[in-house]
């Protein structure tokens, strides 16, 4: 892609409500545009990053056998009346009437709809277990939408639902999802900490919020510092059941405010290990057993032929929120820093161009073609503009590697720079092999 062709409305004008860095940087880099309070259009640069996050989430869901599907955004109120949540959900639910006067709604979540699909399709324990998921827009009429894409009214979410015969099997689905989340966030270059969350009347310990530590987060976090050290890549999983593993990963104290109790924290965590900070919730997994299957009469025949409500859990990841959360976790002053796995481009070629000198651009185009051939996603900055502005712009956008074609360029050696490192002078072959790594 040539920068001169890219739709990227970079701006310096920021609205006063853009208070946190991720919101400011996303607006400045032309990644999003607000269309109404808490409702955004995703412009090409922002959209590309979000799609990369979505793809990693999808791959990790598929890898545990979850099956992708797609449910609509508009739902009928009937099933919500059956579950009892139509009234309970309150003003966060956007209610709509169609021309027949039927009550509809824009889905804030999909437990009811997926249960309805399941109850009419699956009748026997033989078709269990199942995990279904979709990646779809949600609407919640948040009272105070803020922080850009972090707390929107319309947002993009992956939500998965598991179906099992009994609590024991359901725990296994939960554990699989737990580690799929750890892997997903690792691949996104994020340290997301599983924190014990409310289970309500269901009880047990099968509810975790995945939280990234960040000063601008909305969740208050209380944890034992040692939880930061647990790392799946270094964990010895041999001869360990999934349940034992999950316990190892969640036995160290970590909760958000809703579950926090002062005396418990002081009793369980030594003073010097106590961590009190803020975090951003990027995912939530929750086992709720027959909470929806019972009122919605979603029954299956067990091994004895007796009808029993299917046991369900739900598992969400805030895909659009993750774009902002990743910036919050990594930015440095006016610089966005994208992990390589989700960077909008692999590398940018920054060319010093003037009317009198077309030589640099020719060199750059040659490199561009070479890299394209290697399947490297490259952006070529072919805009006529002074170099210091160009550098500022590319610092902002945060592509992990730069090739600079300017005064220091020799015949077949080029300036090559990894974000936050020193410039190296390398041949194209060397650059290619660095990028391929
Ligand atoms: P929060 O506590 O942040 O309001 P929640 O508990 O209501 O979130 P869930 O229903 O568990 O959220 O939704 C799953 C995920 O969807 C959350 O972990 C979060 O990443 C994302 N999410 C929820 N609400 C929003 C929102 N208003 N804007 C953007 N993302 C959201
Ligand atoms: Mg939650």
XYZ file of N, CA, C and O in Angstrom, residues 17-102:
344
model
N -13.507 15.561 25.093
C -13.830 14.331 25.841
C -12.783 13.223 25.632
O -12.855 12.189 26.295
N -11.820 13.469 24.740
C -10.769 12.458 24.549
C -9.744 12.613 25.659
O -8.778 13.353 25.537
N -9.972 11.907 26.771
C -9.172 12.137 27.969
C -8.008 11.171 28.106
O -7.008 11.484 28.719
N -8.168 9.974 27.590
C -7.084 9.014 27.799
C -6.308 8.822 26.501
O -6.801 9.089 25.404
N -5.084 8.359 26.668
C -4.147 8.332 25.553
C -4.638 7.494 24.374
O -4.524 7.908 23.221
N -5.170 6.331 24.642
C -5.571 5.467 23.520
C -6.640 6.166 22.677
O -6.616 6.096 21.444
N -7.554 6.836 23.338
C -8.610 7.545 22.616
C -7.997 8.651 21.759
O -8.290 8.771 20.565
N -7.102 9.427 22.363
C -6.456 10.527 21.631
C -5.664 10.003 20.434
O -5.782 10.519 19.325
N -4.860 8.984 20.676
C -3.990 8.490 19.603
C -4.802 7.866 18.466
O -4.470 8.017 17.300
N -5.876 7.170 18.816
C -6.707 6.562 17.766
C -7.357 7.632 16.899
O -7.467 7.482 15.680
N -7.795 8.726 17.528
C -8.383 9.822 16.745
C -7.309 10.506 15.913
O -7.495 10.781 14.728
N -6.151 10.759 16.539
C -5.088 11.463 15.822
C -4.617 10.680 14.608
O -4.329 11.249 13.567
N -4.528 9.370 14.752
C -4.037 8.540 13.643
C -5.151 8.176 12.660
O -4.952 7.365 11.758
N -6.327 8.753 12.832
C -7.412 8.485 11.878
C -7.844 7.032 11.859
O -8.145 6.471 10.810
N -7.879 6.407 13.028
C -8.294 4.993 13.090
C -9.803 4.847 13.230
O -10.374 3.830 12.823
N -10.421 5.822 13.893
C -11.862 5.748 14.159
C -12.470 7.137 13.981
O -11.760 8.141 14.029
N -13.777 7.152 13.781
C -14.478 8.434 13.798
C -15.792 8.246 14.522
O -16.535 7.311 14.242
N -16.033 9.122 15.471
C -17.277 8.999 16.225
C -18.457 9.436 15.353
O -18.366 10.429 14.646
N -19.541 8.653 15.415
C -20.718 9.087 14.662
C -21.846 9.516 15.591
O -22.708 10.289 15.204
N -21.851 8.993 16.811
C -22.773 9.448 17.857
C -22.108 9.020 19.158
O -21.137 8.262 19.133
N -22.619 9.486 20.296
C -21.983 9.139 21.565
C -21.810 7.620 21.681
O -22.785 6.867 21.573
N -20.574 7.173 21.855
C -20.313 5.751 22.052
C -20.539 4.896 20.821
O -20.658 3.673 20.919
N -20.595 5.518 19.649
C -20.779 4.767 18.393
C -19.743 5.266 17.392
O -19.658 6.468 17.139
N -18.953 4.348 16.873
C -17.823 4.723 16.032
C -17.830 4.020 14.684
O -18.249 2.864 14.577
N -17.308 4.743 13.691
C -16.921 4.086 12.448
C -15.464 3.697 12.584
O -14.673 4.433 13.172
N -15.138 2.566 12.026
C -13.748 2.089 12.036
C -13.151 2.382 10.668
O -13.584 1.806 9.666
N -12.185 3.281 10.612
C -11.551 3.657 9.351
C -10.459 2.629 9.037
O -10.092 1.831 9.899
N -9.944 2.645 7.793
C -9.099 1.519 7.357
C -7.985 1.104 8.324
O -7.812 -0.090 8.582
N -7.240 2.058 8.875
C -6.124 1.665 9.743
C -6.619 0.959 11.013
O -6.114 -0.095 11.397
N -7.620 1.546 11.654
C -8.173 0.940 12.867
C -8.830 -0.388 12.581
O -8.684 -1.364 13.329
N -9.540 -0.436 11.454
C -10.260 -1.648 11.085
C -9.298 -2.804 10.843
O -9.527 -3.937 11.260
N -8.166 -2.491 10.204
C -7.191 -3.531 9.891
C -6.638 -4.154 11.177
O -6.486 -5.373 11.275
N -6.365 -3.317 12.160
C -5.840 -3.825 13.434
C -6.904 -4.661 14.143
O -6.630 -5.758 14.636
N -8.137 -4.147 14.151
C -9.201 -4.905 14.817
C -9.397 -6.275 14.161
O -9.588 -7.280 14.844
N -9.319 -6.306 12.825
C -9.488 -7.583 12.117
C -8.373 -8.576 12.462
O -8.586 -9.783 12.498
N -7.168 -8.053 12.691
C -6.065 -8.947 13.064
C -6.299 -9.533 14.446
O -6.018 -10.709 14.695
N -6.807 -8.706 15.354
C -7.127 -9.202 16.699
C -8.219 -10.268 16.596
O -8.115 -11.351 17.169
N -9.237 -9.944 15.819
C -10.351 -10.888 15.629
C -9.847 -12.236 15.119
O -10.272 -13.298 15.589
N -8.912 -12.199 14.168
C -8.422 -13.442 13.572
C -7.657 -14.298 14.593
O -7.795 -15.517 14.614
N -6.881 -13.659 15.460
C -6.155 -14.413 16.489
C -7.146 -15.040 17.474
O -7.033 -16.211 17.849
N -8.156 -14.256 17.858
C -9.197 -14.792 18.752
C -9.857 -15.996 18.084
O -10.029 -17.063 18.693
N -10.194 -15.851 16.807
C -10.860 -16.940 16.065
C -10.000 -18.202 16.035
O -10.473 -19.300 16.324
N -8.720 -18.040 15.714
C -7.839 -19.209 15.618
C -7.749 -19.941 16.955
O -7.755 -21.171 17.002
N -7.688 -19.182 18.042
C -7.572 -19.824 19.359
C -8.891 -20.460 19.804
O -8.895 -21.428 20.548
N -10.007 -19.918 19.360
C -11.295 -20.561 19.643
C -11.395 -21.865 18.845
O -11.737 -22.912 19.382
N -11.054 -21.781 17.571
C -11.126 -22.981 16.724
C -10.210 -24.078 17.267
O -10.534 -25.258 17.185
N -9.083 -23.675 17.829
C -8.109 -24.686 18.253
C -8.596 -25.511 19.446
O -8.068 -26.581 19.705
N -9.600 -25.039 20.177
C -10.163 -25.895 21.234
C -11.475 -26.544 20.777
O -12.238 -27.076 21.581
N -11.733 -26.473 19.482
C -12.921 -27.154 18.951
C -14.201 -26.336 19.015
O -15.283 -26.858 18.760
N -14.091 -25.057 19.361
C -15.291 -24.209 19.323
C -15.631 -23.952 17.859
O -14.745 -23.863 17.017
N -16.940 -23.872 17.576
C -17.373 -23.719 16.182
C -17.962 -22.344 15.961
O -18.829 -21.899 16.714
N -17.495 -21.709 14.877
C -17.973 -20.354 14.610
C -19.313 -20.372 13.902
O -19.583 -21.214 13.044
N -20.153 -19.440 14.272
C -21.453 -19.254 13.622
C -21.732 -17.755 13.655
O -20.870 -16.983 14.059
N -22.922 -17.361 13.230
C -23.248 -15.944 13.317
C -24.721 -15.773 13.660
O -25.591 -16.283 12.958
N -24.968 -15.092 14.756
C -26.341 -14.771 15.143
C -26.608 -13.308 14.794
O -25.681 -12.515 14.695
N -27.878 -12.958 14.604
C -28.191 -11.582 14.206
C -27.974 -10.577 15.343
O -27.891 -10.958 16.505
N -27.916 -9.307 14.976
C -27.833 -8.265 16.007
C -29.219 -7.965 16.577
O -29.346 -7.601 17.729
N -30.250 -8.109 15.754
C -31.614 -7.798 16.205
C -32.290 -9.083 16.694
O -32.267 -10.097 16.011
N -32.841 -9.006 17.896
C -33.477 -10.191 18.475
C -34.931 -9.880 18.823
O -35.297 -8.723 19.015
N -35.710 -10.955 18.941
C -37.095 -10.790 19.368
C -37.143 -10.745 20.897
O -36.352 -11.392 21.575
N -38.084 -10.012 21.450
C -38.169 -9.888 22.910
C -38.690 -11.161 23.584
O -38.482 -11.365 24.780
N -39.342 -12.030 22.780
C -39.997 -13.220 23.362
C -39.072 -14.039 24.268
O -39.409 -14.331 25.413
N -37.915 -14.415 23.728
C -37.016 -15.291 24.493
C -36.498 -14.589 25.749
O -36.246 -15.223 26.766
N -36.376 -13.286 25.692
C -35.918 -12.526 26.858
C -37.004 -12.474 27.932
O -36.713 -12.382 29.117
N -38.247 -12.531 27.495
C -39.344 -12.600 28.472
C -39.337 -13.980 29.133
O -39.555 -14.098 30.329
N -39.031 -15.000 28.329
C -38.968 -16.362 28.885
C -37.888 -16.487 29.952
O -38.073 -17.145 30.964
N -36.743 -15.860 29.719
C -35.644 -16.003 30.686
C -35.830 -15.055 31.867
O -35.165 -15.197 32.889
N -36.713 -14.082 31.709
C -36.945 -13.125 32.793
C -36.015 -11.919 32.737
O -36.062 -11.051 33.601
N -35.177 -11.871 31.686
C -34.224 -10.760 31.651
C -34.746 -9.531 30.912
O -34.079 -8.504 30.897
N -35.927 -9.637 30.261
C -36.397 -8.497 29.472
C -36.601 -7.279 30.368
O -36.221 -6.166 30.017
N -37.180 -7.516 31.523
C -37.357 -6.416 32.474
C -36.046 -6.101 33.195
O -35.640 -4.953 33.306
N -35.383 -7.167 33.676
C -34.168 -6.991 34.493
C -33.088 -6.167 33.799
O -32.354 -5.440 34.437
N -32.968 -6.329 32.490
C -31.838 -5.697 31.808
C -31.902 -4.175 31.858
O -30.893 -3.499 31.776
N -33.086 -3.664 32.003
C -33.243 -2.229 32.209
C -32.881 -1.389 31.015
O -32.985 -1.825 29.866
N -32.385 -0.178 31.301
C -32.217 0.829 30.248
C -31.012 0.593 29.369
O -30.852 1.272 28.364
N -30.160 -0.367 29.763
C -29.013 -0.629 28.893
C -29.437 -1.299 27.595
O -28.697 -1.316 26.626
N -30.640 -1.881 27.588
C -31.093 -2.579 26.397
C -31.787 -1.613 25.447
O -32.671 -0.864 25.858
N -31.360 -1.638 24.204
C -31.992 -0.777 23.194
C -33.198 -1.519 22.633
O -33.068 -2.550 21.980
N -34.382 -0.998 22.918
C -35.625 -1.666 22.502
C -36.184 -0.968 21.266
O -36.153 0.250 21.168
N -36.697 -1.790 20.371
C -37.163 -1.270 19.081
C -38.517 -1.910 18.795
O -38.745 -3.058 19.169
N -39.404 -1.196 18.128
C -40.651 -1.829 17.649
C -40.606 -1.886 16.131
O -40.237 -0.920 15.483
N -40.981 -3.036 15.565
C -41.026 -3.104 14.106
C -42.378 -2.573 13.617
O -43.213 -2.159 14.418
N -42.633 -2.591 12.315
C -43.847 -1.941 11.792
C -45.128 -2.651 12.209
O -46.214 -2.088 12.166
N -44.978 -3.939 12.610
C -46.136 -4.699 13.114
C -46.387 -4.416 14.599
O -47.275 -4.973 15.192
N -45.515 -3.604 15.183
C -45.651 -3.317 16.605
C -45.013 -4.375 17.482
O -45.178 -4.380 18.700
N -44.250 -5.308 16.870
C -43.579 -6.339 17.664
C -42.376 -5.759 18.384
O -41.641 -4.946 17.821
